[in-house]
Amino acid sequence: MIEFIAENLAPIMFASLIVFLLLGYPVAFSLAANGLLFFIIGVELAPLSDSINLSWPLLNALPDRFWGVMSNDTLLAIPFFTFMGIVLEKSGMAEDLLDTVGQLFGPIRGGLAYAVIFVGALLAATTGVVAASVIAMGLISLPIMLRYGYDRKVASGVIAASGTLAQIIPPSLVLIVLADQLGRSVGDMYAGALIPGLVLTGLYMVYILLMTFIRRDSMPALPLEARTLGSGVTSLAVALAVAAGIAYAAHVYLYPTQGENADILGGTVGVIVIYVVALIDRGLKINAMSRLAQQVIIVLIPPLALIFLVLGTIFLGIATPTEGGAMGAVGALIMAAAKGRLNMDVVRGALTATTRLSAFVLFILIGARVFSLTFYGVNGHIWVEHLLTAMPGGETGFLITVNLLVFFLAFFLDFFELAFIIVPLLAPAADKLGIDLIWFGVLLGINMQTSFMHPPFGFALFYLRSVAAKVPYLDKITGKTIQPVTTGQIYWGAVPFVGIQILMVALTIMFPQMVMHYKGTGMGVDPNTIKIEVPGFAPGGGLTLPDNGGGLGLPGGLQLPGGSPLDQKPADQGGGSGAQPQTAPSNDLSQPPSFGGTGAQPQTAPSNDLSQPPSFK
């Protein structure tokens, strides 16, 4: 029995960790305690198994592993992006966005649902925090949706799902963690995840479109009295067309001096001009634009500018993700101050939440380092690698198995726990199968997004439950009694969106170029057109390069000496096999230079006839 435990210590250790987590112990302490417990067991059982490589001096490696976690520059981006998201939430940006975009989409069926998805994507690209997005949209949009007769399941599902877009749209915190665990660049992970995130947003909108045809009464349009900004879409279209014209003119003007950067600079000029014009139009009450056009431009451009400040500088290579996060945090403070909502309470609350989340991540990482020290010491990584690479179906079977495993573990673990525990075990097997780790990380990120959407630990559902009405209440606008939203309605509303996320996993596997575009197009060199020519060998053992009209800067080819340099003895010592003293070579550069070989007479230039095999003498 003891021998069996010693030979199978790795799977027993992994199963014990799952038991610890299911019993409800904190993840960081479960990892560390499990690692230390099995370290002691492994040291005692080491003489009974060749697969156990543990000894007491190995514990001396723990301080270095802890220091490696605390000195990791990549993880500095997490507190910056967290701080930025919380400040933006406190600044009221979500409220302004939802009100404005809701008015813009209000005249069409499902308009509020489209607005929630659109704003959810914008908040994901600025805050990167699921809790902030779901709570803000739940507080602002859900009462409006219920007021105007939206189906409770659809309203709950679209709010929860739109909030989880912060998981996959950069600057997502989970992408930072995945990049760190996979040993890849955060910038590459962001670039790879951008298109899948936008495609997933589009799939949400397609689902809403289908529902407006299948169940027409489930998502009615806003009534005319609710559209406080009035009409004015034509004015908005004209303003956008003028901005596009200014951007193109600036591009043409700047192209001779700025080159490829003229596109971005021209667009920036166009946006700034139209934003300043909208501010002047509202401030001086000229009213050349409609109220709707003014509001959309003034509300949408600052968060879009912040997105460019963060992601644009990262994608252009101007800033690292950590530097981008720092600029985003400063930009969030400026936006909050511009709206008059920046005070010490906001800063204190943001710093408290940021410190709490950063400490949470740090402690899980430290616990994971203790666990991995022991798990690698009992060859657990080899056990996992052999288990996964031996799956039938090769790479496809591996991907199906891994995605099913992550999907079901997401019922019990959140994305941080999955990233720190499961991903380091999966990455070596994926790398051995030749799977690109950036693509693999984005695929896992989309899959982990479901951890927020299904019970029993769907955090997005809990966040929405905390702000949704639990008892009937009287609506102040319509004077009607609004029935509460039940927990069952929230759960059932999330089911279609979980299905959409699973569909997105399948699409990412079927169309990997959605992620692989991060590598660029390259030079487009066809390997079949590459020709390698090997130079011939001189009969005396030397290497003769072919005469290609100059060789290495010399007229004619270059003939290297044959034989060993030790054979070239001075003339007064007899020189080899009775050779006569060599005469000085002529400086006639019309012929290849000749260096003496082992023979007594000076060597003539060898021919470059490659039709015969080389001769070594």
mmCIF file of N, CA and C in Angstrom, residues 15-109:
data_model
loop_
_atom_site.group_PDB
_atom_site.id
_atom_site.type_symbol
_atom_site.label_atom_id
_atom_site.label_comp_id
_atom_site.label_asym_id
_atom_site.label_seq_id
_atom_site.Cartn_x
_atom_site.Cartn_y
_atom_site.Cartn_z
ATOM 1 N N ALA A 15 -5.901 15.356 -6.280
ATOM 2 C CA ALA A 15 -7.244 15.054 -5.781
ATOM 3 C C ALA A 15 -7.457 15.662 -4.394
ATOM 4 N N SER A 16 -6.416 15.660 -3.561
ATOM 5 C CA SER A 16 -6.528 16.242 -2.217
ATOM 6 C C SER A 16 -6.779 17.745 -2.296
ATOM 7 N N LEU A 17 -6.144 18.417 -3.259
ATOM 8 C CA LEU A 17 -6.379 19.854 -3.424
ATOM 9 C C LEU A 17 -7.841 20.119 -3.782
ATOM 10 N N ILE A 18 -8.402 19.320 -4.687
ATOM 11 C CA ILE A 18 -9.807 19.494 -5.055
ATOM 12 C C ILE A 18 -10.705 19.318 -3.834
ATOM 13 N N VAL A 19 -10.391 18.337 -2.979
ATOM 14 C CA VAL A 19 -11.184 18.102 -1.773
ATOM 15 C C VAL A 19 -11.102 19.310 -0.839
ATOM 16 N N PHE A 20 -9.888 19.847 -0.655
ATOM 17 C CA PHE A 20 -9.713 21.036 0.194
ATOM 18 C C PHE A 20 -10.589 22.192 -0.302
ATOM 19 N N LEU A 21 -10.573 22.409 -1.630
ATOM 20 C CA LEU A 21 -11.331 23.520 -2.190
ATOM 21 C C LEU A 21 -12.831 23.303 -2.052
ATOM 22 N N LEU A 22 -13.285 22.060 -2.257
ATOM 23 C CA LEU A 22 -14.717 21.774 -2.144
ATOM 24 C C LEU A 22 -15.200 21.897 -0.700
ATOM 25 N N LEU A 23 -14.311 21.710 0.247
ATOM 26 C CA LEU A 23 -14.685 21.874 1.650
ATOM 27 C C LEU A 23 -14.803 23.339 2.048
ATOM 28 N N GLY A 24 -14.398 24.227 1.161
ATOM 29 C CA GLY A 24 -14.605 25.647 1.414
ATOM 30 C C GLY A 24 -13.426 26.379 2.009
ATOM 31 N N TYR A 25 -12.259 25.758 2.066
ATOM 32 C CA TYR A 25 -11.094 26.452 2.601
ATOM 33 C C TYR A 25 -10.623 27.515 1.604
ATOM 34 N N PRO A 26 -10.075 28.634 2.074
ATOM 35 C CA PRO A 26 -9.568 29.662 1.156
ATOM 36 C C PRO A 26 -8.528 29.086 0.206
ATOM 37 N N VAL A 27 -8.563 29.563 -1.028
ATOM 38 C CA VAL A 27 -7.737 28.972 -2.073
ATOM 39 C C VAL A 27 -6.246 29.097 -1.749
ATOM 40 N N ALA A 28 -5.809 30.298 -1.352
ATOM 41 C CA ALA A 28 -4.384 30.504 -1.094
ATOM 42 C C ALA A 28 -3.877 29.567 -0.011
ATOM 43 N N PHE A 29 -4.655 29.424 1.086
ATOM 44 C CA PHE A 29 -4.224 28.562 2.186
ATOM 45 C C PHE A 29 -4.350 27.089 1.826
ATOM 46 N N SER A 30 -5.333 26.738 0.998
ATOM 47 C CA SER A 30 -5.451 25.347 0.547
ATOM 48 C C SER A 30 -4.241 24.941 -0.281
ATOM 49 N N LEU A 31 -3.812 25.831 -1.176
ATOM 50 C CA LEU A 31 -2.642 25.534 -2.003
ATOM 51 C C LEU A 31 -1.384 25.367 -1.154
ATOM 52 N N ALA A 32 -1.142 26.324 -0.256
ATOM 53 C CA ALA A 32 0.077 26.282 0.551
ATOM 54 C C ALA A 32 0.067 25.090 1.499
ATOM 55 N N ALA A 33 -1.059 24.852 2.192
ATOM 56 C CA ALA A 33 -1.126 23.744 3.141
ATOM 57 C C ALA A 33 -0.985 22.406 2.429
ATOM 58 N N ASN A 34 -1.632 22.258 1.285
ATOM 59 C CA ASN A 34 -1.518 21.018 0.528
ATOM 60 C C ASN A 34 -0.082 20.780 0.081
ATOM 61 N N GLY A 35 0.571 21.852 -0.375
ATOM 62 C CA GLY A 35 1.949 21.710 -0.807
ATOM 63 C C GLY A 35 2.881 21.298 0.320
ATOM 64 N N LEU A 36 2.756 21.942 1.490
ATOM 65 C CA LEU A 36 3.633 21.607 2.620
ATOM 66 C C LEU A 36 3.348 20.211 3.169
ATOM 67 N N LEU A 37 2.063 19.834 3.249
ATOM 68 C CA LEU A 37 1.713 18.510 3.753
ATOM 69 C C LEU A 37 2.310 17.404 2.885
ATOM 70 N N PHE A 38 2.143 17.535 1.574
ATOM 71 C CA PHE A 38 2.660 16.495 0.686
ATOM 72 C C PHE A 38 4.168 16.595 0.505
ATOM 73 N N PHE A 39 4.759 17.740 0.826
ATOM 74 C CA PHE A 39 6.222 17.812 0.830
ATOM 75 C C PHE A 39 6.776 16.899 1.919
ATOM 76 N N ILE A 40 6.171 16.976 3.102
ATOM 77 C CA ILE A 40 6.612 16.102 4.212
ATOM 78 C C ILE A 40 6.408 14.638 3.838
ATOM 79 N N ILE A 41 5.233 14.317 3.287
ATOM 80 C CA ILE A 41 4.962 12.922 2.902
ATOM 81 C C ILE A 41 5.947 12.482 1.816
ATOM 82 N N GLY A 42 6.197 13.375 0.847
ATOM 83 C CA GLY A 42 7.087 13.014 -0.246
ATOM 84 C C GLY A 42 8.510 12.765 0.210
ATOM 85 N N VAL A 43 9.020 13.557 1.160
ATOM 86 C CA VAL A 43 10.375 13.340 1.666
ATOM 87 C C VAL A 43 10.476 11.972 2.345
ATOM 88 N N GLU A 44 9.448 11.602 3.090
ATOM 89 C CA GLU A 44 9.477 10.308 3.781
ATOM 90 C C GLU A 44 9.359 9.132 2.816
ATOM 91 N N LEU A 45 8.628 9.329 1.713
ATOM 92 C CA LEU A 45 8.425 8.233 0.767
ATOM 93 C C LEU A 45 9.430 8.243 -0.380
ATOM 94 N N ALA A 46 10.325 9.219 -0.421
ATOM 95 C CA ALA A 46 11.280 9.327 -1.529
ATOM 96 C C ALA A 46 12.105 8.059 -1.746
ATOM 97 N N PRO A 47 12.564 7.343 -0.685
ATOM 98 C CA PRO A 47 13.349 6.118 -0.934
ATOM 99 C C PRO A 47 12.551 5.011 -1.608
ATOM 100 N N LEU A 48 11.227 5.104 -1.609
ATOM 101 C CA LEU A 48 10.398 4.030 -2.162
ATOM 102 C C LEU A 48 10.026 4.252 -3.626
ATOM 103 N N SER A 49 10.362 5.398 -4.189
ATOM 104 C CA SER A 49 9.967 5.678 -5.565
ATOM 105 C C SER A 49 11.011 6.553 -6.248
ATOM 106 N N ASP A 50 11.310 6.204 -7.493
ATOM 107 C CA ASP A 50 12.253 7.006 -8.275
ATOM 108 C C ASP A 50 11.615 8.284 -8.814
ATOM 109 N N SER A 51 10.285 8.371 -8.770
ATOM 110 C CA SER A 51 9.591 9.537 -9.305
ATOM 111 C C SER A 51 9.497 10.689 -8.310
ATOM 112 N N ILE A 52 9.941 10.489 -7.072
ATOM 113 C CA ILE A 52 9.885 11.531 -6.050
ATOM 114 C C ILE A 52 11.274 12.143 -5.898
ATOM 115 N N ASN A 53 11.378 13.441 -6.153
ATOM 116 C CA ASN A 53 12.666 14.140 -6.069
ATOM 117 C C ASN A 53 12.585 15.244 -5.015
ATOM 118 N N LEU A 54 12.262 14.851 -3.798
ATOM 119 C CA LEU A 54 12.104 15.813 -2.717
ATOM 120 C C LEU A 54 13.100 15.527 -1.606
ATOM 121 N N SER A 55 13.609 16.605 -1.027
ATOM 122 C CA SER A 55 14.487 16.505 0.138
ATOM 123 C C SER A 55 14.358 17.794 0.925
ATOM 124 N N TRP A 56 14.718 17.743 2.200
ATOM 125 C CA TRP A 56 14.532 18.916 3.060
ATOM 126 C C TRP A 56 15.256 20.164 2.561
ATOM 127 N N PRO A 57 16.482 20.065 2.006
ATOM 128 C CA PRO A 57 17.143 21.296 1.519
ATOM 129 C C PRO A 57 16.371 22.010 0.406
ATOM 130 N N LEU A 58 15.431 21.308 -0.257
ATOM 131 C CA LEU A 58 14.675 21.942 -1.331
ATOM 132 C C LEU A 58 13.784 23.083 -0.826
ATOM 133 N N LEU A 59 13.456 23.060 0.464
ATOM 134 C CA LEU A 59 12.654 24.144 1.029
ATOM 135 C C LEU A 59 13.379 25.487 0.971
ATOM 136 N N ASN A 60 14.699 25.442 0.847
ATOM 137 C CA ASN A 60 15.458 26.686 0.749
ATOM 138 C C ASN A 60 15.143 27.454 -0.530
ATOM 139 N N ALA A 61 14.502 26.776 -1.486
ATOM 140 C CA ALA A 61 14.155 27.448 -2.739
ATOM 141 C C ALA A 61 12.913 28.313 -2.600
ATOM 142 N N LEU A 62 12.137 28.135 -1.532
ATOM 143 C CA LEU A 62 10.883 28.885 -1.391
ATOM 144 C C LEU A 62 11.083 30.398 -1.317
ATOM 145 N N PRO A 63 12.060 30.910 -0.538
ATOM 146 C CA PRO A 63 12.222 32.381 -0.516
ATOM 147 C C PRO A 63 12.475 32.980 -1.890
ATOM 148 N N ASP A 64 13.277 32.299 -2.716
ATOM 149 C CA ASP A 64 13.531 32.805 -4.066
ATOM 150 C C ASP A 64 12.260 32.781 -4.910
ATOM 151 N N ARG A 65 11.438 31.741 -4.732
ATOM 152 C CA ARG A 65 10.185 31.668 -5.490
ATOM 153 C C ARG A 65 9.221 32.766 -5.050
ATOM 154 N N PHE A 66 9.178 33.050 -3.756
ATOM 155 C CA PHE A 66 8.327 34.139 -3.269
ATOM 156 C C PHE A 66 8.805 35.483 -3.814
ATOM 157 N N TRP A 67 10.105 35.685 -3.822
ATOM 158 C CA TRP A 67 10.656 36.938 -4.326
ATOM 159 C C TRP A 67 10.361 37.093 -5.817
ATOM 160 N N GLY A 68 10.375 35.986 -6.538
ATOM 161 C CA GLY A 68 10.038 36.036 -7.959
ATOM 162 C C GLY A 68 8.621 36.522 -8.192
ATOM 163 N N VAL A 69 7.688 36.150 -7.300
ATOM 164 C CA VAL A 69 6.305 36.624 -7.407
ATOM 165 C C VAL A 69 6.236 38.117 -7.114
ATOM 166 N N MET A 70 6.863 38.540 -6.033
ATOM 167 C CA MET A 70 6.744 39.931 -5.598
ATOM 168 C C MET A 70 7.497 40.904 -6.498
ATOM 169 N N SER A 71 8.483 40.420 -7.243
ATOM 170 C CA SER A 71 9.249 41.304 -8.126
ATOM 171 C C SER A 71 8.804 41.185 -9.582
ATOM 172 N N ASN A 72 7.647 40.566 -9.814
ATOM 173 C CA ASN A 72 7.150 40.384 -11.172
ATOM 174 C C ASN A 72 6.555 41.691 -11.695
ATOM 175 N N ASP A 73 7.210 42.293 -12.677
ATOM 176 C CA ASP A 73 6.746 43.577 -13.210
ATOM 177 C C ASP A 73 5.413 43.457 -13.933
ATOM 178 N N THR A 74 5.158 42.308 -14.554
ATOM 179 C CA THR A 74 3.918 42.143 -15.320
ATOM 180 C C THR A 74 2.695 42.308 -14.435
ATOM 181 N N LEU A 75 2.756 41.766 -13.221
ATOM 182 C CA LEU A 75 1.603 41.802 -12.327
ATOM 183 C C LEU A 75 1.320 43.198 -11.791
ATOM 184 N N LEU A 76 2.239 44.144 -11.998
ATOM 185 C CA LEU A 76 1.977 45.525 -11.564
ATOM 186 C C LEU A 76 0.803 46.133 -12.323
ATOM 187 N N ALA A 77 0.505 45.582 -13.508
ATOM 188 C CA ALA A 77 -0.612 46.124 -14.281
ATOM 189 C C ALA A 77 -1.950 45.877 -13.586
ATOM 190 N N ILE A 78 -2.044 44.836 -12.758
ATOM 191 C CA ILE A 78 -3.322 44.507 -12.116
ATOM 192 C C ILE A 78 -3.808 45.630 -11.198
ATOM 193 N N PRO A 79 -2.997 46.133 -10.252
ATOM 194 C CA PRO A 79 -3.510 47.234 -9.415
ATOM 195 C C PRO A 79 -3.801 48.500 -10.210
ATOM 196 N N PHE A 80 -3.031 48.775 -11.254
ATOM 197 C CA PHE A 80 -3.290 49.981 -12.046
ATOM 198 C C PHE A 80 -4.654 49.900 -12.731
ATOM 199 N N PHE A 81 -4.925 48.782 -13.405
ATOM 200 C CA PHE A 81 -6.192 48.650 -14.123
ATOM 201 C C PHE A 81 -7.369 48.553 -13.140
ATOM 202 N N THR A 82 -7.155 47.922 -12.005
ATOM 203 C CA THR A 82 -8.223 47.849 -11.004
ATOM 204 C C THR A 82 -8.564 49.250 -10.489
ATOM 205 N N PHE A 83 -7.547 50.025 -10.166
ATOM 206 C CA PHE A 83 -7.760 51.396 -9.689
ATOM 207 C C PHE A 83 -8.472 52.230 -10.753
ATOM 208 N N MET A 84 -8.044 52.087 -11.998
ATOM 209 C CA MET A 84 -8.678 52.843 -13.085
ATOM 210 C C MET A 84 -10.161 52.507 -13.196
ATOM 211 N N GLY A 85 -10.490 51.218 -13.136
ATOM 212 C CA GLY A 85 -11.878 50.795 -13.268
ATOM 213 C C GLY A 85 -12.765 51.309 -12.149
ATOM 214 N N ILE A 86 -12.269 51.255 -10.935
ATOM 215 C CA ILE A 86 -13.095 51.671 -9.801
ATOM 216 C C ILE A 86 -13.297 53.189 -9.808
ATOM 217 N N VAL A 87 -12.263 53.942 -10.169
ATOM 218 C CA VAL A 87 -12.414 55.402 -10.252
ATOM 219 C C VAL A 87 -13.426 55.767 -11.330
ATOM 220 N N LEU A 88 -13.364 55.074 -12.473
ATOM 221 C CA LEU A 88 -14.327 55.363 -13.549
ATOM 222 C C LEU A 88 -15.746 55.019 -13.116
ATOM 223 N N GLU A 89 -15.888 53.940 -12.353
ATOM 224 C CA GLU A 89 -17.228 53.592 -11.855
ATOM 225 C C GLU A 89 -17.759 54.686 -10.926
ATOM 226 N N LYS A 90 -16.896 55.188 -10.057
ATOM 227 C CA LYS A 90 -17.326 56.241 -9.129
ATOM 228 C C LYS A 90 -17.565 57.570 -9.833
ATOM 229 N N SER A 91 -16.942 57.742 -11.003
ATOM 230 C CA SER A 91 -17.078 59.024 -11.696
ATOM 231 C C SER A 91 -18.415 59.177 -12.391
ATOM 232 N N GLY A 92 -19.218 58.121 -12.437
ATOM 233 C CA GLY A 92 -20.517 58.191 -13.086
ATOM 234 C C GLY A 92 -20.470 58.005 -14.581
ATOM 235 N N MET A 93 -19.334 57.509 -15.120
ATOM 236 C CA MET A 93 -19.222 57.319 -16.560
ATOM 237 C C MET A 93 -20.238 56.291 -17.062
ATOM 238 N N ALA A 94 -20.425 55.198 -16.300
ATOM 239 C CA ALA A 94 -21.365 54.162 -16.724
ATOM 240 C C ALA A 94 -22.784 54.720 -16.811
ATOM 241 N N GLU A 95 -23.151 55.533 -15.843
ATOM 242 C CA GLU A 95 -24.495 56.118 -15.848
ATOM 243 C C GLU A 95 -24.702 56.998 -17.067
ATOM 244 N N ASP A 96 -23.732 57.845 -17.378
ATOM 245 C CA ASP A 96 -23.855 58.729 -18.541
ATOM 246 C C ASP A 96 -23.912 57.928 -19.839
ATOM 247 N N LEU A 97 -23.077 56.907 -19.931
ATOM 248 C CA LEU A 97 -23.046 56.093 -21.144
ATOM 249 C C LEU A 97 -24.376 55.371 -21.362
ATOM 250 N N LEU A 98 -24.890 54.745 -20.307
ATOM 251 C CA LEU A 98 -26.134 53.992 -20.440
ATOM 252 C C LEU A 98 -27.301 54.900 -20.794
ATOM 253 N N ASP A 99 -27.346 56.069 -20.179
ATOM 254 C CA ASP A 99 -28.434 56.994 -20.479
ATOM 255 C C ASP A 99 -28.361 57.477 -21.926
ATOM 256 N N THR A 100 -27.160 57.842 -22.365
ATOM 257 C CA THR A 100 -27.007 58.388 -23.712
ATOM 258 C C THR A 100 -27.216 57.324 -24.784
ATOM 259 N N VAL A 101 -26.547 56.174 -24.641
ATOM 260 C CA VAL A 101 -26.669 55.126 -25.656
ATOM 261 C C VAL A 101 -28.071 54.530 -25.645
ATOM 262 N N GLY A 102 -28.691 54.472 -24.464
ATOM 263 C CA GLY A 102 -30.079 54.014 -24.398
ATOM 264 C C GLY A 102 -31.009 54.922 -25.181
ATOM 265 N N GLN A 103 -30.787 56.222 -25.103
ATOM 266 C CA GLN A 103 -31.577 57.177 -25.883
ATOM 267 C C GLN A 103 -31.318 57.010 -27.377
ATOM 268 N N LEU A 104 -30.069 56.711 -27.735
ATOM 269 C CA LEU A 104 -29.709 56.559 -29.141
ATOM 270 C C LEU A 104 -30.395 55.339 -29.761
ATOM 271 N N PHE A 105 -30.399 54.217 -29.024
ATOM 272 C CA PHE A 105 -30.997 52.982 -29.532
ATOM 273 C C PHE A 105 -32.471 52.835 -29.135
ATOM 274 N N GLY A 106 -32.985 53.761 -28.356
ATOM 275 C CA GLY A 106 -34.324 53.621 -27.808
ATOM 276 C C GLY A 106 -35.445 53.421 -28.802
ATOM 277 N N PRO A 107 -35.443 54.078 -29.974
ATOM 278 C CA PRO A 107 -36.593 53.956 -30.885
ATOM 279 C C PRO A 107 -36.791 52.579 -31.499
ATOM 280 N N ILE A 108 -35.821 51.653 -31.368
ATOM 281 C CA ILE A 108 -35.972 50.333 -31.993
ATOM 282 C C ILE A 108 -36.242 49.289 -30.914
ATOM 283 N N ARG A 109 -36.895 48.185 -31.326
ATOM 284 C CA ARG A 109 -37.157 47.099 -30.381
ATOM 285 C C ARG A 109 -35.831 46.517 -29.894
#
